[in-house]
Short mmCIF file of C-alpha atoms in Angstrom, two decimals:
data_model
loop_
_atom_site.label_atom_id
_atom_site.label_comp_id
_atom_site.label_asym_id
_atom_site.label_seq_id
_atom_site.Cartn_x
_atom_site.Cartn_y
_atom_site.Cartn_z
CA ARG L 225 -16.60 24.84 15.14
CA TRP L 226 -15.69 23.36 18.50
CA GLN L 227 -12.08 24.24 19.42
CA ILE L 228 -9.85 22.97 22.22
CA ARG L 229 -6.81 25.24 22.27
CA ASP L 230 -4.71 27.88 24.06
CA GLY L 231 -3.21 25.74 26.78
CA ASN L 232 -6.29 23.66 27.55
CA HIS L 233 -5.53 20.00 28.31
CA ASN L 234 -6.92 16.74 29.71
CA PHE L 235 -10.36 16.93 28.14
CA ILE L 236 -12.56 13.89 27.45
CA LEU L 237 -15.32 14.29 24.87
CA ARG L 238 -17.62 11.28 24.98
CA ASN L 239 -20.90 10.25 23.31
CA LEU L 240 -21.44 13.58 21.56
CA GLU L 241 -23.02 14.36 18.20
CA ILE L 242 -21.14 17.11 16.38
CA LYS L 243 -22.78 18.25 13.13
CA ASN L 244 -23.65 21.13 10.82
CA PHE L 245 -20.81 23.45 11.83
CA LYS L 246 -19.59 25.92 9.21
CA GLY L 247 -16.09 24.74 9.98
CA SER L 248 -14.41 21.53 11.06
CA GLY L 249 -16.45 19.60 13.59
CA LEU L 250 -13.65 19.61 16.18
CA SER L 251 -10.32 21.48 16.10
CA ILE L 252 -7.60 20.47 18.57
CA THR L 253 -4.42 22.30 19.55
CA ALA L 254 -3.85 20.77 22.97
CA ASN L 255 -2.39 17.87 24.95
CA ASN L 256 -4.11 14.81 26.44
CA ILE L 257 -7.40 15.14 24.58
CA GLN L 258 -9.69 12.11 24.16
CA VAL L 259 -12.56 11.94 21.66
CA LEU L 260 -14.56 8.80 22.41
CA ASN L 261 -17.66 7.27 20.83
CA CYS L 262 -18.83 10.46 19.17
CA THR L 263 -20.73 10.93 15.91
CA ILE L 264 -19.15 13.70 13.81
CA HIS L 265 -20.84 14.39 10.51
CA ASP L 266 -22.19 16.78 7.89
CA GLN L 267 -20.12 19.87 8.54
CA ILE L 268 -20.79 22.65 6.03
CA SER L 269 -18.48 24.39 3.55
CA VAL L 270 -20.33 27.47 2.35
CA SER L 271 -18.05 28.55 -0.49
CA GLY L 272 -16.51 25.20 -1.37
CA SER L 273 -13.07 26.83 -1.58
CA SER L 274 -9.78 25.27 -0.50
CA GLY L 275 -9.85 27.50 2.57
CA GLU L 276 -13.12 25.91 3.62
CA ARG L 277 -12.38 22.23 3.25
CA TYR L 278 -13.44 21.42 6.80
CA TYR L 279 -12.94 18.05 8.36
CA GLY L 280 -14.60 15.90 10.96
CA ILE L 281 -11.57 16.34 13.25
CA TYR L 282 -8.67 18.74 12.63
CA PHE L 283 -5.87 17.74 15.04
CA ALA L 284 -3.38 20.57 14.53
CA SER L 285 -0.91 20.00 17.35
CA GLY L 286 -0.55 18.30 20.70
CA SER L 287 0.62 15.15 22.42
CA ASN L 288 -1.04 12.00 23.74
CA GLY L 289 -4.33 12.40 21.88
CA LEU L 290 -6.83 9.56 21.55
CA ILE L 291 -9.52 9.36 18.85
CA GLN L 292 -11.46 6.17 19.50
CA GLY L 293 -14.75 4.55 18.60
CA ASN L 294 -16.18 7.43 16.60
CA LYS L 295 -18.33 7.53 13.47
CA ILE L 296 -17.02 10.26 11.17
CA TYR L 297 -18.88 10.73 7.89
CA ASN L 298 -20.21 13.17 5.27
CA ASN L 299 -17.74 15.92 6.08
CA PRO L 300 -16.87 18.14 3.10
CA GLY L 301 -13.07 18.11 3.34
CA GLY L 302 -12.22 14.76 4.91
CA GLY L 303 -12.49 12.61 8.02
CA ILE L 304 -9.44 13.21 10.25
CA GLN L 305 -6.55 15.54 9.43
CA ALA L 306 -3.52 15.56 11.75
CA TYR L 307 -1.54 18.60 10.53
CA PRO L 308 0.70 20.67 10.69
CA GLY L 309 2.24 19.57 13.98
CA PRO L 310 4.11 19.16 16.12
CA ILE L 311 2.11 16.11 17.17
CA SER L 312 3.33 13.17 19.23
CA ASN L 313 1.76 9.89 20.32
CA LEU L 314 -1.64 10.33 18.70
CA VAL L 315 -3.75 7.14 18.71
CA VAL L 316 -6.57 6.71 16.16
CA ARG L 317 -8.35 3.40 16.75
CA GLY L 318 -11.67 1.67 16.32
CA ASN L 319 -13.29 4.42 14.26
CA SER L 320 -15.64 4.13 11.30
CA ILE L 321 -14.66 6.82 8.77
CA TYR L 322 -16.66 6.94 5.55
CA ASN L 323 -18.23 9.06 2.80
CA ASN L 324 -16.05 12.09 3.56
CA ASN L 325 -14.75 14.62 0.99
CA ARG L 326 -17.21 16.24 -1.40
CA MET L 327 -14.81 18.92 -2.67
CA VAL L 328 -12.47 19.06 -5.67
CA SER L 329 -10.07 21.19 -3.59
CA SER L 330 -9.62 18.58 -0.85
CA PRO L 331 -6.83 15.95 -0.89
CA VAL L 332 -8.10 14.39 2.36
CA GLY L 333 -10.20 11.26 2.34
CA GLY L 334 -10.39 9.19 5.51
CA ILE L 335 -7.26 9.94 7.56
CA ILE L 336 -4.21 12.06 6.72
CA VAL L 337 -1.16 12.41 8.96
CA GLN L 338 1.23 15.14 7.85
CA GLY L 339 3.84 17.26 9.58
CA SER L 340 5.66 20.32 8.33
CA SER L 341 9.23 21.60 8.37
CA GLY L 342 10.38 21.75 11.98
CA LYS L 343 7.06 20.28 13.20
CA VAL L 344 7.31 16.52 12.87
CA VAL L 345 4.36 14.23 13.58
CA SER L 346 5.80 11.25 15.46
CA GLY L 347 4.59 8.08 17.10
CA THR L 348 1.11 8.01 15.56
CA GLN L 349 -0.78 4.71 15.86
CA ILE L 350 -3.68 4.02 13.47
CA TYR L 351 -5.35 0.67 14.02
CA ASN L 352 -8.64 -1.24 13.94
CA ASN L 353 -10.35 1.42 11.81
CA LEU L 354 -12.89 0.96 9.02
CA VAL L 355 -12.03 3.52 6.34
CA TYR L 356 -14.27 3.25 3.29
CA ASN L 357 -15.92 5.04 0.38
CA ASN L 358 -14.17 8.35 1.01
CA ALA L 359 -13.96 10.87 -1.84
CA LYS L 360 -16.42 8.84 -3.89
CA ALA L 361 -19.03 11.58 -4.42
CA SER L 362 -19.22 13.21 -7.83
CA GLY L 363 -16.64 16.01 -8.02
CA SER L 364 -14.63 14.91 -4.99
CA GLY L 365 -10.90 15.52 -4.94
CA ALA L 366 -8.34 12.74 -5.38
CA ALA L 367 -7.92 11.41 -1.87
CA ASP L 368 -6.78 8.22 -0.17
CA GLY L 369 -8.25 6.10 2.56
CA ILE L 370 -5.20 6.61 4.82
CA THR L 371 -2.31 8.93 3.92
CA ILE L 372 0.97 9.09 5.85
CA SER L 373 2.47 12.18 4.31
CA THR L 374 5.58 14.35 4.78
CA TYR L 375 7.52 15.03 7.98
CA THR L 376 6.27 11.96 9.82
CA SER L 377 8.21 9.38 11.80
CA ASN L 378 7.51 6.10 13.58
CA THR L 379 3.91 5.80 12.40
CA LYS L 380 2.12 2.45 12.80
CA VAL L 381 -0.77 1.52 10.51
CA LEU L 382 -2.13 -1.80 11.77
CA ASN L 383 -5.21 -3.99 11.27
CA ASN L 384 -7.27 -1.44 9.35
CA THR L 385 -9.88 -2.23 6.68
CA VAL L 386 -9.53 0.26 3.84
CA TYR L 387 -12.08 -0.22 1.08
CA GLY L 388 -13.49 1.62 -1.91
CA ASN L 389 -11.73 4.98 -1.50
CA LYS L 390 -11.21 7.19 -4.53
CA ARG L 391 -7.41 7.15 -4.85
CA TYR L 392 -5.08 4.80 -2.94
CA GLY L 393 -6.11 2.65 -0.02
CA ILE L 394 -2.99 3.40 2.01
CA ARG L 395 -0.40 5.87 0.77
CA VAL L 396 2.91 6.09 2.61
CA GLY L 397 5.04 9.08 1.79
CA TYR L 398 5.79 11.62 -0.88
CA ASP L 399 9.53 11.92 -0.19
CA SER L 400 12.28 10.97 2.24
CA THR L 401 10.78 13.00 5.11
CA THR L 402 8.40 10.10 5.75
CA THR L 403 10.42 7.67 7.86
CA ASN L 404 10.04 4.42 9.81
CA THR L 405 6.43 3.63 9.00
CA VAL L 406 5.02 0.19 9.82
CA VAL L 407 2.14 -1.14 7.66
CA GLN L 408 0.95 -4.55 8.86
CA ASN L 409 -2.24 -6.64 8.95
CA ASN L 410 -4.29 -4.25 6.80
CA ILE L 411 -6.95 -5.09 4.23
CA MET L 412 -6.77 -2.74 1.23
CA TYR L 413 -9.21 -3.53 -1.55
CA ALA L 414 -11.20 -1.93 -4.38
CA ASN L 415 -9.55 1.48 -4.03
CA GLY L 416 -9.64 3.57 -7.18
CA SER L 417 -5.97 4.22 -8.07
CA GLY L 418 -4.48 1.20 -6.32
CA ASN L 419 -4.48 -0.34 -2.91
CA TYR L 420 -1.00 0.68 -1.76
CA TYR L 421 1.44 3.41 -2.74
CA HIS L 422 4.89 3.87 -1.26
CA LYS L 423 7.51 6.60 -1.54
CA ALA L 424 9.21 6.81 1.84
CA THR L 425 12.24 5.74 3.86
CA ALA L 426 12.64 2.65 6.09
CA THR L 427 9.09 1.33 5.80
CA THR L 428 8.05 -2.09 7.13
CA TYR L 429 5.31 -3.63 4.99
CA ASP L 430 4.07 -7.19 5.50
CA HIS L 431 1.03 -9.39 6.21
CA ASN L 432 -1.38 -7.17 4.26
CA VAL L 433 -4.17 -8.33 1.92
CA THR L 434 -4.86 -6.53 -1.38
CA THR L 435 -6.88 -9.27 -3.11
CA ASP L 436 -10.58 -9.94 -2.59
CA PRO L 437 -10.90 -10.37 1.20
CA LYS L 438 -14.37 -11.95 0.91
CA PHE L 439 -16.28 -9.63 3.17
CA VAL L 440 -19.74 -10.73 4.25
CA SER L 441 -21.47 -7.76 2.55
CA PRO L 442 -19.47 -4.63 1.75
CA SER L 443 -22.45 -3.05 -0.03
CA SER L 444 -24.21 -2.91 3.34
CA SER L 445 -21.00 -1.94 5.20
CA ASN L 446 -20.58 -5.39 6.74
CA PHE L 447 -16.84 -5.94 6.63
CA GLN L 448 -16.74 -9.13 8.66
CA LEU L 449 -14.75 -11.90 6.99
CA GLN L 450 -16.20 -15.05 5.54
CA ALA L 451 -14.60 -18.26 6.76
CA SER L 452 -12.84 -18.66 3.39
CA SER L 453 -11.28 -15.17 3.48
CA PRO L 454 -7.54 -14.94 2.68
CA ALA L 455 -7.35 -12.52 5.62
CA ALA L 456 -8.66 -14.99 8.21
CA ASN L 457 -5.97 -16.29 10.59
CA LYS L 458 -3.20 -14.88 8.37
CA GLY L 459 -1.97 -11.89 10.36
CA VAL L 460 1.15 -11.38 12.41
CA LYS L 461 0.63 -11.30 16.16
CA LEU L 462 0.83 -7.74 17.42
CA SER L 463 0.82 -7.25 21.18
CA SER L 464 -0.30 -3.64 20.71
CA VAL L 465 -3.51 -4.76 18.95
CA SER L 466 -5.07 -7.20 21.40
CA THR L 467 -8.72 -6.67 20.31
CA ASP L 468 -10.50 -6.05 17.00
CA TYR L 469 -12.83 -3.28 15.81
CA ARG L 470 -15.70 -4.77 17.83
CA ASN L 471 -13.47 -5.03 20.92
CA ILE L 472 -13.36 -8.83 20.66
CA PRO L 473 -10.02 -10.27 21.85
CA ARG L 474 -7.50 -11.34 19.22
CA PRO L 475 -6.92 -14.00 18.05
CA LYS L 476 -10.41 -15.35 17.43
CA GLY L 477 -9.13 -18.45 15.58
CA SER L 478 -5.74 -20.08 15.28
CA SER L 479 -3.97 -16.81 14.54
CA HIS L 480 -4.68 -13.08 14.21
CA ASP L 481 -6.96 -11.99 11.39
CA ILE L 482 -5.86 -9.29 8.98
CA GLY L 483 -8.07 -6.21 9.00
#
């Protein structure tokens, strides 16, 4: 695996292909790391055990990380795992994260954000991502599109499209250690166990679509909205999300689209 650790900082990884490692594609324990426009796929778990889940990106600890514009797919354990902390101000935006998790032992689908006792994950922003068809392979573990798990605070989940994942589309919390999460302007549809699950404290949830969003062609991974979509022009204006997945300025029509 490729590791950035032990006091390293201020790295930019751009336009790389990271594949076929017998480990996670990229492991980060460092501050001010940017992963931009990379393709991270097909890592290898030899034994298939829980100790060899292996992810596209394993962000273990650090501050001010940026994961942007990447394609992350076909990794055995999951797409992006931010755990166990401490982690602060991680931004995950504009990524396409799909077809991850081929292991019964893995609870990670597209993105999981999870701290641990004394190591809170705070200030994470997850927006403008396409997260789809994770944990759908035969024998895959029960995993969500996006999971905001324990010991997290002030997480924002905004304008994501979360489609066709095995368990929940977006899951917020397992107990009261998940606090002050904002879930706005997301499309969650056709996820196996339900589109949204909530068990947390002080969550803001509004302007999300969980009915048929009328994508152009989800079977060919075209998640653009038809003109008649219930997500078109129905979002709340968010100054922090000024462009969409394709980097086109928002709003395109009379108001911000959802997803």
